[in-house]
Amino acid sequence: MKRVVSISLGSSKRDHQVEAEFLGEKFRIERIGTDGDMGRMISLIRELDGKVDAFGLGGMDLYIRVGSRRYLLRDAARIVRAARLTPIVDGGGLKDTLERRVIDFLDREGIVEFRGKRVLLVSAVDRFGMAEALDAAGADLICGDLIFGLGIPVPIRSLRKFQRVAYLAAPLVRLLPFKLLYPTGKEQEKIDNRYQRYYEEAEIIAGDFLFIRRYLPPELPGKIIITNTVTSADVEELGRRRLKTLITTTPEFHGRSFGTNVMEGVLLTLSGKRAEEVTPEDYNRLLDQLDFKPRIVNLN
């Protein structure tokens, strides 16, 4: 049996593990949270290195991605160096393929009409592929990177403007401590309503779930969320806040949609290639074979 383990900077309360079969291959996939402790992430990776088939880097990205450029995050680079034998992926390759496909599928099948809709993407550097797909589908895109990533209450209201800002900021932002850019450990359990007006302005809210949840207003009647990595408790919480629909880009396993880093670890293992050899075409070919469909939950 193949084994894929996500070592996450996030809360251990979200840990989960399942066994599943993909393309005739049995997998044990699991998530281990470290409550914001980067030292423990490094220790776990060293302990399991060479004993598992792939690592997922959870709760943080390895790169800031804008267009064809990638900016290596300094803190993430320090962690992934602990893996000497087992490949480690952060989900960026799958976000750039699967999540583009999900937006195209939702639009093509008439499940979500994006043209002219105000879509708040909480962090476009985390999901540049989704940002491009939303823009191509005609969405009125609002990128929340300055608001939610840097605490600067300035929405960026087009993909073109976002790219200009990101090209200027990314070389400096990549050097910042990761905890300044993204909620880690117990910070993930807090909710901050400072920026709820941006949620209320949007018709669709998309992106990383922990980013979305951190700033989630008490009620958002009728809104749609497009994300992944949600637990059963998260689904209940969204229902209590009167959201209309939850769409996850990764499939459900026993009530849980795993992060793209975990699923990218599965696809990397299925490819039989080294991490640096896998191309977007490889991921798309495997996604065609797996026929993943987004999970759609009517909440109210």
PDB file of C-alpha atoms in Angstrom:
ATOM      1  CA  MET A   1       0.000   0.000   0.000  1.00  0.00           C
ATOM      2  CA  LYS A   2       1.270   3.490  -0.896  1.00  0.00           C
ATOM      3  CA  ARG A   3       1.422   6.084   1.877  1.00  0.00           C
ATOM      4  CA  VAL A   4       1.096   9.859   1.466  1.00  0.00           C
ATOM      5  CA  VAL A   5       1.438  12.097   4.537  1.00  0.00           C
ATOM      6  CA  SER A   6       0.654  15.784   4.772  1.00  0.00           C
ATOM      7  CA  ILE A   7       2.799  17.491   7.409  1.00  0.00           C
ATOM      8  CA  SER A   8       0.881  20.652   8.176  1.00  0.00           C
ATOM      9  CA  LEU A   9       1.691  23.848  10.023  1.00  0.00           C
ATOM     10  CA  GLY A  10      -1.994  23.942  10.941  1.00  0.00           C
ATOM     11  CA  SER A  11      -3.948  22.751  13.958  1.00  0.00           C
ATOM     12  CA  SER A  12      -3.720  19.093  15.010  1.00  0.00           C
ATOM     13  CA  LYS A  13      -7.492  19.237  15.627  1.00  0.00           C
ATOM     14  CA  ARG A  14      -7.939  18.858  11.853  1.00  0.00           C
ATOM     15  CA  ASP A  15      -5.932  15.612  11.619  1.00  0.00           C
ATOM     16  CA  HIS A  16      -7.500  12.833   9.560  1.00  0.00           C
ATOM     17  CA  GLN A  17      -6.548   9.648   7.755  1.00  0.00           C
ATOM     18  CA  VAL A  18      -8.278   7.366   5.267  1.00  0.00           C
ATOM     19  CA  GLU A  19      -7.544   4.473   2.943  1.00  0.00           C
ATOM     20  CA  ALA A  20      -8.620   4.808  -0.677  1.00  0.00           C
ATOM     21  CA  GLU A  21      -7.922   3.329  -4.100  1.00  0.00           C
ATOM     22  CA  PHE A  22      -6.835   5.368  -7.126  1.00  0.00           C
ATOM     23  CA  LEU A  23      -6.363   3.791 -10.574  1.00  0.00           C
ATOM     24  CA  GLY A  24      -6.167   0.337  -8.973  1.00  0.00           C
ATOM     25  CA  GLU A  25      -3.505   1.376  -6.437  1.00  0.00           C
ATOM     26  CA  LYS A  26      -4.309   1.335  -2.707  1.00  0.00           C
ATOM     27  CA  PHE A  27      -3.289   4.377  -0.685  1.00  0.00           C
ATOM     28  CA  ARG A  28      -3.214   5.369   2.948  1.00  0.00           C
ATOM     29  CA  ILE A  29      -3.429   9.162   3.062  1.00  0.00           C
ATOM     30  CA  GLU A  30      -3.168  11.154   6.263  1.00  0.00           C
ATOM     31  CA  ARG A  31      -2.720  14.626   7.627  1.00  0.00           C
ATOM     32  CA  ILE A  32      -0.612  15.497  10.703  1.00  0.00           C
ATOM     33  CA  GLY A  33      -0.914  19.028  12.091  1.00  0.00           C
ATOM     34  CA  THR A  34       1.863  20.617  14.152  1.00  0.00           C
ATOM     35  CA  ASP A  35      -0.020  23.579  15.719  1.00  0.00           C
ATOM     36  CA  GLY A  36       2.244  26.201  14.160  1.00  0.00           C
ATOM     37  CA  ASP A  37       5.514  24.503  15.234  1.00  0.00           C
ATOM     38  CA  MET A  38       7.967  24.560  12.289  1.00  0.00           C
ATOM     39  CA  GLY A  39      10.581  22.696  14.326  1.00  0.00           C
ATOM     40  CA  ARG A  40       8.148  19.804  14.788  1.00  0.00           C
ATOM     41  CA  MET A  41       7.405  19.829  11.051  1.00  0.00           C
ATOM     42  CA  ILE A  42      11.111  19.373  10.366  1.00  0.00           C
ATOM     43  CA  SER A  43      11.384  16.583  12.975  1.00  0.00           C
ATOM     44  CA  LEU A  44       8.391  14.694  11.528  1.00  0.00           C
ATOM     45  CA  ILE A  45       9.708  14.969   7.987  1.00  0.00           C
ATOM     46  CA  ARG A  46      13.128  13.651   9.075  1.00  0.00           C
ATOM     47  CA  GLU A  47      11.449  10.787  11.006  1.00  0.00           C
ATOM     48  CA  LEU A  48       9.297   9.687   8.039  1.00  0.00           C
ATOM     49  CA  ASP A  49      11.753  10.502   5.227  1.00  0.00           C
ATOM     50  CA  GLY A  50      12.253   7.420   3.070  1.00  0.00           C
ATOM     51  CA  LYS A  51       9.414   5.564   4.846  1.00  0.00           C
ATOM     52  CA  VAL A  52       6.516   7.121   2.903  1.00  0.00           C
ATOM     53  CA  ASP A  53       5.931   7.606  -0.821  1.00  0.00           C
ATOM     54  CA  ALA A  54       5.255  11.360  -0.796  1.00  0.00           C
ATOM     55  CA  PHE A  55       4.933  14.261   1.624  1.00  0.00           C
ATOM     56  CA  GLY A  56       2.426  17.071   1.300  1.00  0.00           C
ATOM     57  CA  LEU A  57       3.442  20.442   2.704  1.00  0.00           C
ATOM     58  CA  GLY A  58       0.281  21.616   4.485  1.00  0.00           C
ATOM     59  CA  GLY A  59      -0.722  24.950   5.963  1.00  0.00           C
ATOM     60  CA  MET A  60       1.864  26.809   3.900  1.00  0.00           C
ATOM     61  CA  ASP A  61       2.963  27.211   0.301  1.00  0.00           C
ATOM     62  CA  LEU A  62       6.450  26.599  -0.989  1.00  0.00           C
ATOM     63  CA  TYR A  63       6.200  29.390  -3.560  1.00  0.00           C
ATOM     64  CA  ILE A  64       4.382  32.640  -4.251  1.00  0.00           C
ATOM     65  CA  ARG A  65       3.170  32.086  -7.813  1.00  0.00           C
ATOM     66  CA  VAL A  66       2.367  34.910 -10.239  1.00  0.00           C
ATOM     67  CA  GLY A  67       2.045  34.172 -13.947  1.00  0.00           C
ATOM     68  CA  SER A  68       5.036  32.076 -14.971  1.00  0.00           C
ATOM     69  CA  ARG A  69       7.172  33.368 -12.069  1.00  0.00           C
ATOM     70  CA  ARG A  70       7.724  31.605  -8.752  1.00  0.00           C
ATOM     71  CA  TYR A  71       9.176  33.168  -5.600  1.00  0.00           C
ATOM     72  CA  LEU A  72      10.478  30.685  -3.016  1.00  0.00           C
ATOM     73  CA  LEU A  73       9.230  31.415   0.535  1.00  0.00           C
ATOM     74  CA  ARG A  74      12.233  31.424   2.865  1.00  0.00           C
ATOM     75  CA  ASP A  75      10.534  29.652   5.797  1.00  0.00           C
ATOM     76  CA  ALA A  76       9.079  26.920   3.571  1.00  0.00           C
ATOM     77  CA  ALA A  77      12.452  26.266   1.927  1.00  0.00           C
ATOM     78  CA  ARG A  78      13.971  25.603   5.361  1.00  0.00           C
ATOM     79  CA  ILE A  79      11.311  22.966   6.094  1.00  0.00           C
ATOM     80  CA  VAL A  80      11.408  21.068   2.806  1.00  0.00           C
ATOM     81  CA  ARG A  81      15.192  20.693   3.010  1.00  0.00           C
ATOM     82  CA  ALA A  82      14.512  18.143   5.796  1.00  0.00           C
ATOM     83  CA  ALA A  83      13.249  15.661   3.167  1.00  0.00           C
ATOM     84  CA  ARG A  84      16.264  13.954   1.608  1.00  0.00           C
ATOM     85  CA  LEU A  85      14.657  10.825   0.124  1.00  0.00           C
ATOM     86  CA  THR A  86      10.891  11.315  -0.092  1.00  0.00           C
ATOM     87  CA  PRO A  87       9.499  13.919  -2.521  1.00  0.00           C
ATOM     88  CA  ILE A  88       7.542  16.791  -0.996  1.00  0.00           C
ATOM     89  CA  VAL A  89       4.872  18.865  -2.781  1.00  0.00           C
ATOM     90  CA  ASP A  90       2.808  21.859  -1.668  1.00  0.00           C
ATOM     91  CA  GLY A  91      -0.247  21.420  -3.919  1.00  0.00           C
ATOM     92  CA  GLY A  92       0.765  24.210  -6.284  1.00  0.00           C
ATOM     93  CA  GLY A  93       0.921  21.887  -9.296  1.00  0.00           C
ATOM     94  CA  LEU A  94      -2.577  20.582  -8.659  1.00  0.00           C
ATOM     95  CA  LYS A  95      -3.992  24.029  -7.936  1.00  0.00           C
ATOM     96  CA  ASP A  96      -2.691  25.120 -11.345  1.00  0.00           C
ATOM     97  CA  THR A  97      -4.450  22.229 -13.113  1.00  0.00           C
ATOM     98  CA  LEU A  98      -7.344  20.790 -11.077  1.00  0.00           C
ATOM     99  CA  GLU A  99      -8.680  24.136  -9.874  1.00  0.00           C
ATOM    100  CA  ARG A 100      -8.661  25.623 -13.388  1.00  0.00           C
ATOM    101  CA  ARG A 101     -10.648  22.574 -14.491  1.00  0.00           C
ATOM    102  CA  VAL A 102     -13.123  22.960 -11.626  1.00  0.00           C
ATOM    103  CA  ILE A 103     -13.922  26.581 -12.545  1.00  0.00           C
ATOM    104  CA  ASP A 104     -14.319  25.569 -16.228  1.00  0.00           C
ATOM    105  CA  PHE A 105     -16.548  22.610 -15.229  1.00  0.00           C
ATOM    106  CA  LEU A 106     -18.812  24.693 -12.969  1.00  0.00           C
ATOM    107  CA  ASP A 107     -19.199  27.338 -15.682  1.00  0.00           C
ATOM    108  CA  ARG A 108     -19.663  24.902 -18.582  1.00  0.00           C
ATOM    109  CA  GLU A 109     -22.233  22.803 -16.750  1.00  0.00           C
ATOM    110  CA  GLY A 110     -24.197  25.874 -15.662  1.00  0.00           C
ATOM    111  CA  ILE A 111     -23.687  25.044 -11.970  1.00  0.00           C
ATOM    112  CA  VAL A 112     -22.207  28.481 -11.255  1.00  0.00           C
ATOM    113  CA  GLU A 113     -22.535  31.414 -13.650  1.00  0.00           C
ATOM    114  CA  PHE A 114     -19.356  33.462 -13.195  1.00  0.00           C
ATOM    115  CA  ARG A 115     -19.829  36.141 -15.857  1.00  0.00           C
ATOM    116  CA  GLY A 116     -20.406  39.487 -14.191  1.00  0.00           C
ATOM    117  CA  LYS A 117     -20.412  37.977 -10.687  1.00  0.00           C
ATOM    118  CA  ARG A 118     -18.334  39.606  -7.952  1.00  0.00           C
ATOM    119  CA  VAL A 119     -15.864  36.940  -6.816  1.00  0.00           C
ATOM    120  CA  LEU A 120     -13.596  37.586  -3.819  1.00  0.00           C
ATOM    121  CA  LEU A 121     -10.455  35.406  -4.079  1.00  0.00           C
ATOM    122  CA  VAL A 122      -8.891  35.792  -0.639  1.00  0.00           C
ATOM    123  CA  SER A 123      -5.349  35.085  -1.896  1.00  0.00           C
ATOM    124  CA  ALA A 124      -4.548  35.019  -5.604  1.00  0.00           C
ATOM    125  CA  VAL A 125      -0.843  34.221  -5.074  1.00  0.00           C
ATOM    126  CA  ASP A 126      -2.001  31.004  -3.415  1.00  0.00           C
ATOM    127  CA  ARG A 127      -4.252  30.123  -6.358  1.00  0.00           C
ATOM    128  CA  PHE A 128      -3.083  31.958  -9.460  1.00  0.00           C
ATOM    129  CA  GLY A 129      -4.557  29.257 -11.708  1.00  0.00           C
ATOM    130  CA  MET A 130      -7.992  29.757 -10.175  1.00  0.00           C
ATOM    131  CA  ALA A 131      -7.597  33.545 -10.545  1.00  0.00           C
ATOM    132  CA  GLU A 132      -6.861  33.161 -14.263  1.00  0.00           C
ATOM    133  CA  ALA A 133      -9.765  30.735 -14.746  1.00  0.00           C
ATOM    134  CA  LEU A 134     -12.195  33.082 -12.959  1.00  0.00           C
ATOM    135  CA  ASP A 135     -10.976  36.016 -15.034  1.00  0.00           C
ATOM    136  CA  ALA A 136     -11.368  33.989 -18.250  1.00  0.00           C
ATOM    137  CA  ALA A 137     -14.916  33.029 -17.213  1.00  0.00           C
ATOM    138  CA  GLY A 138     -15.840  36.713 -16.989  1.00  0.00           C
ATOM    139  CA  ALA A 139     -15.946  37.094 -13.204  1.00  0.00           C
ATOM    140  CA  ASP A 140     -15.675  40.537 -11.622  1.00  0.00           C
ATOM    141  CA  LEU A 141     -12.580  39.455  -9.704  1.00  0.00           C
ATOM    142  CA  ILE A 142     -11.475  40.980  -6.386  1.00  0.00           C
ATOM    143  CA  CYS A 143      -8.051  39.779  -5.158  1.00  0.00           C
ATOM    144  CA  GLY A 144      -7.734  40.018  -1.365  1.00  0.00           C
ATOM    145  CA  ASP A 145      -3.982  39.504  -1.019  1.00  0.00           C
ATOM    146  CA  LEU A 146      -3.215  42.948   0.425  1.00  0.00           C
ATOM    147  CA  ILE A 147      -6.208  42.783   2.805  1.00  0.00           C
ATOM    148  CA  PHE A 148      -5.937  39.282   4.199  1.00  0.00           C
ATOM    149  CA  GLY A 149      -2.226  38.581   3.658  1.00  0.00           C
ATOM    150  CA  LEU A 150      -0.714  41.931   4.677  1.00  0.00           C
ATOM    151  CA  GLY A 151      -3.512  43.675   6.617  1.00  0.00           C
ATOM    152  CA  ILE A 152      -3.728  46.539   4.095  1.00  0.00           C
ATOM    153  CA  PRO A 153      -7.450  47.181   3.403  1.00  0.00           C
ATOM    154  CA  VAL A 154      -7.093  47.732  -0.339  1.00  0.00           C
ATOM    155  CA  PRO A 155      -8.951  45.353  -2.683  1.00  0.00           C
ATOM    156  CA  ILE A 156      -7.258  44.691  -6.030  1.00  0.00           C
ATOM    157  CA  ARG A 157     -10.061  44.714  -8.580  1.00  0.00           C
ATOM    158  CA  SER A 158      -8.587  43.012 -11.638  1.00  0.00           C
ATOM    159  CA  LEU A 159      -6.135  40.270 -12.495  1.00  0.00           C
ATOM    160  CA  ARG A 160      -3.976  42.711 -14.456  1.00  0.00           C
ATOM    161  CA  LYS A 161      -3.634  45.059 -11.468  1.00  0.00           C
ATOM    162  CA  PHE A 162      -2.966  42.112  -9.183  1.00  0.00           C
ATOM    163  CA  GLN A 163      -0.058  40.950 -11.348  1.00  0.00           C
ATOM    164  CA  ARG A 164       1.528  44.412 -11.305  1.00  0.00           C
ATOM    165  CA  VAL A 165       1.282  44.615  -7.503  1.00  0.00           C
ATOM    166  CA  ALA A 166       2.490  41.045  -7.015  1.00  0.00           C
ATOM    167  CA  TYR A 167       5.559  41.470  -9.235  1.00  0.00           C
ATOM    168  CA  LEU A 168       6.634  44.443  -7.090  1.00  0.00           C
ATOM    169  CA  ALA A 169       5.832  42.933  -3.672  1.00  0.00           C
ATOM    170  CA  ALA A 170       6.674  39.224  -4.029  1.00  0.00           C
ATOM    171  CA  PRO A 171      10.520  39.532  -3.893  1.00  0.00           C
ATOM    172  CA  LEU A 172      10.213  41.173  -0.451  1.00  0.00           C
ATOM    173  CA  VAL A 173       7.176  39.293   0.871  1.00  0.00           C
ATOM    174  CA  ARG A 174       8.852  35.915   0.321  1.00  0.00           C
ATOM    175  CA  LEU A 175      11.435  36.849   2.980  1.00  0.00           C
ATOM    176  CA  LEU A 176       8.857  37.601   5.712  1.00  0.00           C
ATOM    177  CA  PRO A 177       8.207  35.110   8.530  1.00  0.00           C
ATOM    178  CA  PHE A 178       5.347  32.910   7.317  1.00  0.00           C
ATOM    179  CA  LYS A 179       3.281  33.536  10.475  1.00  0.00           C
ATOM    180  CA  LEU A 180       2.905  37.174   9.341  1.00  0.00           C
ATOM    181  CA  LEU A 181       1.364  36.070   6.038  1.00  0.00           C
ATOM    182  CA  TYR A 182      -1.006  33.288   7.089  1.00  0.00           C
ATOM    183  CA  PRO A 183      -2.727  32.214  10.354  1.00  0.00           C
ATOM    184  CA  THR A 184      -0.850  29.314  11.975  1.00  0.00           C
ATOM    185  CA  GLY A 185      -1.464  27.161  15.053  1.00  0.00           C
ATOM    186  CA  LYS A 186      -4.059  28.594  17.465  1.00  0.00           C
ATOM    187  CA  GLU A 187      -4.378  31.698  15.290  1.00  0.00           C
ATOM    188  CA  GLN A 188      -6.345  29.483  12.869  1.00  0.00           C
ATOM    189  CA  GLU A 189      -9.091  29.072  15.469  1.00  0.00           C
ATOM    190  CA  LYS A 190      -9.705  32.813  15.891  1.00  0.00           C
ATOM    191  CA  ILE A 191     -12.219  34.743  13.829  1.00  0.00           C
ATOM    192  CA  ASP A 192     -11.635  38.397  12.971  1.00  0.00           C
ATOM    193  CA  ASN A 193     -14.527  40.414  11.508  1.00  0.00           C
ATOM    194  CA  ARG A 194     -12.529  43.524  10.544  1.00  0.00           C
ATOM    195  CA  TYR A 195     -12.920  42.889   6.851  1.00  0.00           C
ATOM    196  CA  GLN A 196     -16.454  41.525   6.647  1.00  0.00           C
ATOM    197  CA  ARG A 197     -17.546  44.284   4.233  1.00  0.00           C
ATOM    198  CA  TYR A 198     -15.482  42.637   1.490  1.00  0.00           C
ATOM    199  CA  TYR A 199     -17.275  39.321   2.062  1.00  0.00           C
ATOM    200  CA  GLU A 200     -20.653  41.060   2.005  1.00  0.00           C
ATOM    201  CA  GLU A 201     -19.782  42.833  -1.260  1.00  0.00           C
ATOM    202  CA  ALA A 202     -18.965  39.562  -3.035  1.00  0.00           C
ATOM    203  CA  GLU A 203     -21.431  37.001  -4.407  1.00  0.00           C
ATOM    204  CA  ILE A 204     -18.870  34.194  -4.434  1.00  0.00           C
ATOM    205  CA  ILE A 205     -15.948  33.740  -1.992  1.00  0.00           C
ATOM    206  CA  ALA A 206     -13.054  31.556  -3.132  1.00  0.00           C
ATOM    207  CA  GLY A 207      -9.664  30.322  -1.999  1.00  0.00           C
ATOM    208  CA  ASP A 208      -7.945  28.791   1.016  1.00  0.00           C
ATOM    209  CA  PHE A 209     -10.538  27.751   3.604  1.00  0.00           C
ATOM    210  CA  LEU A 210      -8.592  28.775   6.713  1.00  0.00           C
ATOM    211  CA  PHE A 211      -8.072  32.234   5.233  1.00  0.00           C
ATOM    212  CA  ILE A 212     -11.803  32.408   4.445  1.00  0.00           C
ATOM    213  CA  ARG A 213     -12.827  31.155   7.880  1.00  0.00           C
ATOM    214  CA  ARG A 214     -10.527  33.544   9.774  1.00  0.00           C
ATOM    215  CA  TYR A 215     -12.466  36.572   8.490  1.00  0.00           C
ATOM    216  CA  LEU A 216     -15.892  34.959   8.091  1.00  0.00           C
ATOM    217  CA  PRO A 217     -18.797  37.241   9.152  1.00  0.00           C
ATOM    218  CA  PRO A 218     -21.483  35.891  11.521  1.00  0.00           C
ATOM    219  CA  GLU A 219     -23.956  35.557   8.624  1.00  0.00           C
ATOM    220  CA  LEU A 220     -23.541  35.449   4.837  1.00  0.00           C
ATOM    221  CA  PRO A 221     -26.946  34.481   3.459  1.00  0.00           C
ATOM    222  CA  GLY A 222     -27.021  33.258  -0.135  1.00  0.00           C
ATOM    223  CA  LYS A 223     -23.254  33.250  -0.763  1.00  0.00           C
ATOM    224  CA  ILE A 224     -21.274  30.501  -2.510  1.00  0.00           C
ATOM    225  CA  ILE A 225     -17.858  29.314  -1.247  1.00  0.00           C
ATOM    226  CA  ILE A 226     -15.315  27.563  -3.510  1.00  0.00           C
ATOM    227  CA  THR A 227     -12.476  26.043  -1.495  1.00  0.00           C
ATOM    228  CA  ASN A 228     -11.185  22.693  -0.141  1.00  0.00           C
ATOM    229  CA  THR A 229      -9.817  21.131   3.062  1.00  0.00           C
ATOM    230  CA  VAL A 230     -13.079  21.313   4.993  1.00  0.00           C
ATOM    231  CA  THR A 231     -14.113  19.070   7.867  1.00  0.00           C
ATOM    232  CA  SER A 232     -17.650  18.024   8.831  1.00  0.00           C
ATOM    233  CA  ALA A 233     -17.574  20.682  11.569  1.00  0.00           C
ATOM    234  CA  ASP A 234     -16.657  23.319   8.959  1.00  0.00           C
ATOM    235  CA  VAL A 235     -19.651  22.329   6.822  1.00  0.00           C
ATOM    236  CA  GLU A 236     -21.972  22.675   9.834  1.00  0.00           C
ATOM    237  CA  GLU A 237     -20.475  26.072  10.680  1.00  0.00           C
ATOM    238  CA  LEU A 238     -21.041  27.367   7.141  1.00  0.00           C
ATOM    239  CA  GLY A 239     -24.649  26.200   7.359  1.00  0.00           C
ATOM    240  CA  ARG A 240     -25.161  28.057  10.641  1.00  0.00           C
ATOM    241  CA  ARG A 241     -23.827  31.200   8.958  1.00  0.00           C
ATOM    242  CA  ARG A 242     -26.528  30.758   6.269  1.00  0.00           C
ATOM    243  CA  LEU A 243     -24.256  30.367   3.267  1.00  0.00           C
ATOM    244  CA  LYS A 244     -26.025  28.848   0.291  1.00  0.00           C
ATOM    245  CA  THR A 245     -23.529  26.460  -1.321  1.00  0.00           C
ATOM    246  CA  LEU A 246     -20.145  24.913  -0.551  1.00  0.00           C
ATOM    247  CA  ILE A 247     -18.013  23.673  -3.464  1.00  0.00           C
ATOM    248  CA  THR A 248     -14.738  21.874  -2.786  1.00  0.00           C
ATOM    249  CA  THR A 249     -12.237  21.388  -5.580  1.00  0.00           C
ATOM    250  CA  THR A 250     -10.921  18.108  -4.156  1.00  0.00           C
ATOM    251  CA  PRO A 251     -13.203  15.079  -3.666  1.00  0.00           C
ATOM    252  CA  GLU A 252     -14.713  13.950  -0.357  1.00  0.00           C
ATOM    253  CA  PHE A 253     -13.279  11.003   1.606  1.00  0.00           C
ATOM    254  CA  HIS A 254     -15.324   9.963   4.656  1.00  0.00           C
ATOM    255  CA  GLY A 255     -16.760  13.441   5.214  1.00  0.00           C
ATOM    256  CA  ARG A 256     -13.519  15.295   4.546  1.00  0.00           C
ATOM    257  CA  SER A 257     -11.975  16.976   1.508  1.00  0.00           C
ATOM    258  CA  PHE A 258      -8.191  16.839   1.779  1.00  0.00           C
ATOM    259  CA  GLY A 259      -5.930  19.685   0.692  1.00  0.00           C
ATOM    260  CA  THR A 260      -4.395  19.910  -2.745  1.00  0.00           C
ATOM    261  CA  ASN A 261      -0.971  19.107  -1.241  1.00  0.00           C
ATOM    262  CA  VAL A 262      -2.225  15.651  -0.197  1.00  0.00           C
ATOM    263  CA  MET A 263      -3.889  14.936  -3.518  1.00  0.00           C
ATOM    264  CA  GLU A 264      -0.824  16.173  -5.410  1.00  0.00           C
ATOM    265  CA  GLY A 265       1.212  13.669  -3.395  1.00  0.00           C
ATOM    266  CA  VAL A 266      -1.156  10.927  -4.588  1.00  0.00           C
ATOM    267  CA  LEU A 267      -0.882  12.006  -8.243  1.00  0.00           C
ATOM    268  CA  LEU A 268       2.898  12.318  -7.998  1.00  0.00           C
ATOM    269  CA  THR A 269       3.071   8.741  -6.683  1.00  0.00           C
ATOM    270  CA  LEU A 270       0.770   7.500  -9.462  1.00  0.00           C
ATOM    271  CA  SER A 271       2.915   9.248 -12.091  1.00  0.00           C
ATOM    272  CA  GLY A 272       5.983   7.213 -11.159  1.00  0.00           C
ATOM    273  CA  LYS A 273       8.107  10.299 -11.857  1.00  0.00           C
ATOM    274  CA  ARG A 274      10.349  12.468  -9.727  1.00  0.00           C
ATOM    275  CA  ALA A 275       8.673  15.660  -8.465  1.00  0.00           C
ATOM    276  CA  GLU A 276      10.801  17.894 -10.689  1.00  0.00           C
ATOM    277  CA  GLU A 277       9.915  15.807 -13.771  1.00  0.00           C
ATOM    278  CA  VAL A 278       6.114  16.025 -13.497  1.00  0.00           C
ATOM    279  CA  THR A 279       4.472  18.443 -15.916  1.00  0.00           C
ATOM    280  CA  PRO A 280       0.997  20.032 -16.020  1.00  0.00           C
ATOM    281  CA  GLU A 281       0.243  17.616 -18.868  1.00  0.00           C
ATOM    282  CA  ASP A 282       1.019  14.681 -16.539  1.00  0.00           C
ATOM    283  CA  TYR A 283      -1.383  16.027 -13.916  1.00  0.00           C
ATOM    284  CA  ASN A 284      -4.097  16.681 -16.506  1.00  0.00           C
ATOM    285  CA  ARG A 285      -3.727  13.165 -17.941  1.00  0.00           C
ATOM    286  CA  LEU A 286      -4.077  11.629 -14.475  1.00  0.00           C
ATOM    287  CA  LEU A 287      -7.031  13.902 -13.658  1.00  0.00           C
ATOM    288  CA  ASP A 288      -8.731  12.725 -16.863  1.00  0.00           C
ATOM    289  CA  GLN A 289      -8.252   9.111 -15.750  1.00  0.00           C
ATOM    290  CA  LEU A 290      -9.377   9.768 -12.162  1.00  0.00           C
ATOM    291  CA  ASP A 291     -12.381  11.847 -13.317  1.00  0.00           C
ATOM    292  CA  PHE A 292     -12.430  13.906 -10.112  1.00  0.00           C
ATOM    293  CA  LYS A 293     -15.566  16.004  -9.738  1.00  0.00           C
ATOM    294  CA  PRO A 294     -15.991  18.916  -7.333  1.00  0.00           C
ATOM    295  CA  ARG A 295     -18.028  18.266  -4.211  1.00  0.00           C
ATOM    296  CA  ILE A 296     -21.169  20.416  -4.118  1.00  0.00           C
ATOM    297  CA  VAL A 297     -23.088  20.802  -0.846  1.00  0.00           C
ATOM    298  CA  ASN A 298     -26.340  22.751  -0.571  1.00  0.00           C
ATOM    299  CA  LEU A 299     -26.140  24.336   2.875  1.00  0.00           C
ATOM    300  CA  ASN A 300     -29.512  26.127   3.064  1.00  0.00           C
TER     301      ASN A 300
END
